[in-house]
mmCIF file of C-alpha atoms in Angstrom:
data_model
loop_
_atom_site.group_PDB
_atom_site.id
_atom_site.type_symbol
_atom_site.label_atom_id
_atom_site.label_comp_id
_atom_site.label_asym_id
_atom_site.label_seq_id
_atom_site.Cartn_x
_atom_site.Cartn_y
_atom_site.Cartn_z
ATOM 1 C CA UNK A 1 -7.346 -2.625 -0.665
ATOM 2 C CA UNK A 2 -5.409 -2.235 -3.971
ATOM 3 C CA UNK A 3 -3.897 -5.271 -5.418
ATOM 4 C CA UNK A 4 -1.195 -5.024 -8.025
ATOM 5 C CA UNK A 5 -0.256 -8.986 -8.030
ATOM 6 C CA UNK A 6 1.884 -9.001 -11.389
ATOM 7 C CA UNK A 7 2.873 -4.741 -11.338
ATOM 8 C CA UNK A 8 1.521 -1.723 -13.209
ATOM 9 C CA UNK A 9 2.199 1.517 -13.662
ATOM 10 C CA UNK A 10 -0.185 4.562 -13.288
ATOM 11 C CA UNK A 11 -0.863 7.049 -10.491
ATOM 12 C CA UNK A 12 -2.977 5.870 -7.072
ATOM 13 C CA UNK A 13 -4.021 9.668 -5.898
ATOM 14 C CA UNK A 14 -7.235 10.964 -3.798
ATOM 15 C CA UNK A 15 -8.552 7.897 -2.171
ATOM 16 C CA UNK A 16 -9.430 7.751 1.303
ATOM 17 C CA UNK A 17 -8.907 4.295 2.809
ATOM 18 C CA UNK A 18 -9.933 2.831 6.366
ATOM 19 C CA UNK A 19 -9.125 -0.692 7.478
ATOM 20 C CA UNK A 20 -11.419 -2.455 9.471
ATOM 21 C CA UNK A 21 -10.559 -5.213 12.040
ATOM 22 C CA UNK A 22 -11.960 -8.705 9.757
ATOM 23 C CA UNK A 23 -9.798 -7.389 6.697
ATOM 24 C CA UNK A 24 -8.315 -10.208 5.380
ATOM 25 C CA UNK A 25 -4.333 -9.862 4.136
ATOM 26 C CA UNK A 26 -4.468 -6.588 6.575
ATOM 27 C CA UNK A 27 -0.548 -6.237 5.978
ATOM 28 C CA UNK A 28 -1.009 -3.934 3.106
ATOM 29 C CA UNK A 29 -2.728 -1.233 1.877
ATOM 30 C CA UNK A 30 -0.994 -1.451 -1.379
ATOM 31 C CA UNK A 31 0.245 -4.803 -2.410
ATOM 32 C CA UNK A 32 2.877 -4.327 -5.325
ATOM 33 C CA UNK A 33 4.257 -7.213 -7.418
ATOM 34 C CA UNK A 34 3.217 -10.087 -4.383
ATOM 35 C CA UNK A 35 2.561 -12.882 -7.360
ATOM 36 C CA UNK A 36 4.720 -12.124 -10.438
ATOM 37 C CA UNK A 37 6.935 -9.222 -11.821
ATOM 38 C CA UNK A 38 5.204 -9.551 -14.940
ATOM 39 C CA UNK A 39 4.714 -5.770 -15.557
ATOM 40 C CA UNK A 40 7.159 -3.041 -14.255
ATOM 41 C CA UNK A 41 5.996 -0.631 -11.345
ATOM 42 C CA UNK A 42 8.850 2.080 -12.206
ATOM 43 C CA UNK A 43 7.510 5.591 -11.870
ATOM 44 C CA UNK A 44 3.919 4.223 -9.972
ATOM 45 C CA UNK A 45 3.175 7.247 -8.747
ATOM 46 C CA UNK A 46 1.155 7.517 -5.459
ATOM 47 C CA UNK A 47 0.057 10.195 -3.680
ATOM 48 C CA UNK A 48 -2.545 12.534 -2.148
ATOM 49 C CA UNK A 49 -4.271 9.710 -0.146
ATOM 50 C CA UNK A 50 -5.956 9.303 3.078
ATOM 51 C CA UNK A 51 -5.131 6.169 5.308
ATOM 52 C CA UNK A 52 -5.950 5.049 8.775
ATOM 53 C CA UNK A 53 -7.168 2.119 10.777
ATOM 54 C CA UNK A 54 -10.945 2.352 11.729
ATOM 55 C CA UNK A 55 -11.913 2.948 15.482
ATOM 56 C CA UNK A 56 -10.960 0.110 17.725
ATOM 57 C CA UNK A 57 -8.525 -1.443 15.302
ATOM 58 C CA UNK A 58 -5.343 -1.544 16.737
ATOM 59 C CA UNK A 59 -2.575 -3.046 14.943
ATOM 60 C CA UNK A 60 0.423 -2.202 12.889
ATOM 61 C CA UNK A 61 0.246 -2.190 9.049
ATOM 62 C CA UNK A 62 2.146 -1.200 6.378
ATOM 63 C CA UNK A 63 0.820 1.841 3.184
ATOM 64 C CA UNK A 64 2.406 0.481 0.588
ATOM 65 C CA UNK A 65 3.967 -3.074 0.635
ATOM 66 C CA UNK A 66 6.255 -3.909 -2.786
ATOM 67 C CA UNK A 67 7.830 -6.814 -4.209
ATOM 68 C CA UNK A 68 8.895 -5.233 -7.281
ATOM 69 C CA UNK A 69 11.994 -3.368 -6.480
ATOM 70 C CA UNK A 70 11.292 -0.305 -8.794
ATOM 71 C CA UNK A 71 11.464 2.956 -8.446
ATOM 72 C CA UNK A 72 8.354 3.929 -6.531
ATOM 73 C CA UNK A 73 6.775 7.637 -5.876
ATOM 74 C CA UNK A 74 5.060 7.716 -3.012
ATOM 75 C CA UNK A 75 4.361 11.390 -1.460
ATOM 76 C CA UNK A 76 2.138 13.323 0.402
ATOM 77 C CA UNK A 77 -0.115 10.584 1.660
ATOM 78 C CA UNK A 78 -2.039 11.553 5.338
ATOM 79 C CA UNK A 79 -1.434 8.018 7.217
ATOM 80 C CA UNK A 80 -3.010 7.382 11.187
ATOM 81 C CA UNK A 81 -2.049 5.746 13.861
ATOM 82 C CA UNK A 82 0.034 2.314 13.141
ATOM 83 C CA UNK A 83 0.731 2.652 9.822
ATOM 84 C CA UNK A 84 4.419 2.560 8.111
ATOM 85 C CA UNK A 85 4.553 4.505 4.599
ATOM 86 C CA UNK A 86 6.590 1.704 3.011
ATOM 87 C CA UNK A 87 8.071 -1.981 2.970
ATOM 88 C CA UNK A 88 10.328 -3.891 0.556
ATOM 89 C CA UNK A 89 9.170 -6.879 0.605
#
C-alpha cells in the first residue's frame, strides 16, 4: 500500500488501510528499502494508523516490512486480525 523501494524518511501517520483478498505483493503494508538502500529510513516515523484485512480475507501479513536496517519508529498503530507490527527483512 506504501512503497518505499530505495528508503525515505518522513512520518506515515492517520491512514486507515484495509487489504483486500486480489492485492498483489499482500506481504506488506509498508515495504521499506525492498529495491535499493539508496536513501536512509533512520527516524521514519510511523504511527497513528489503522490496519486490518477486509471481511473474508484471511491470511497472515506483516505492517511494516523493512530492508533497510535503520532505526525505525513505529507506535501506536490499531492492527486486526493476522497482522504482525514488524519484519526485518
Amino acid at each position: 500500500m506504501i512503497d518505499l523501494p530505495a528508503g525515505a524518511t518522513g512520518v506515515i501517520s492517520g491512514n486507515v488501510f484495509v487489504q483486500g483478498q486480489n492485492k498483489e505483493n499482500w506481504s506488506a503494508f509498508i515495504a521499506i528499502a525492498a529495491e535499493d538502500r539508496d536513501h536512509s529510513s533512520e527516524g521514519l516515523n510511523i504511527h497513528s494508523n489503522s490496519a486490518s484485512l477486509a471481511k473474508g480475507v484471511n491470511r497472515n501479513t506483516w505492517f511494516v516490512a523493512d530492508w533497510s536496517g535503520d532505526q525505525l519508529r513505529i507506535a501506536n498503530n490499531s492492527l486486526g486480525r493476522g497482522l504482525t507490527r514488524y519484519q526485518r527483512r
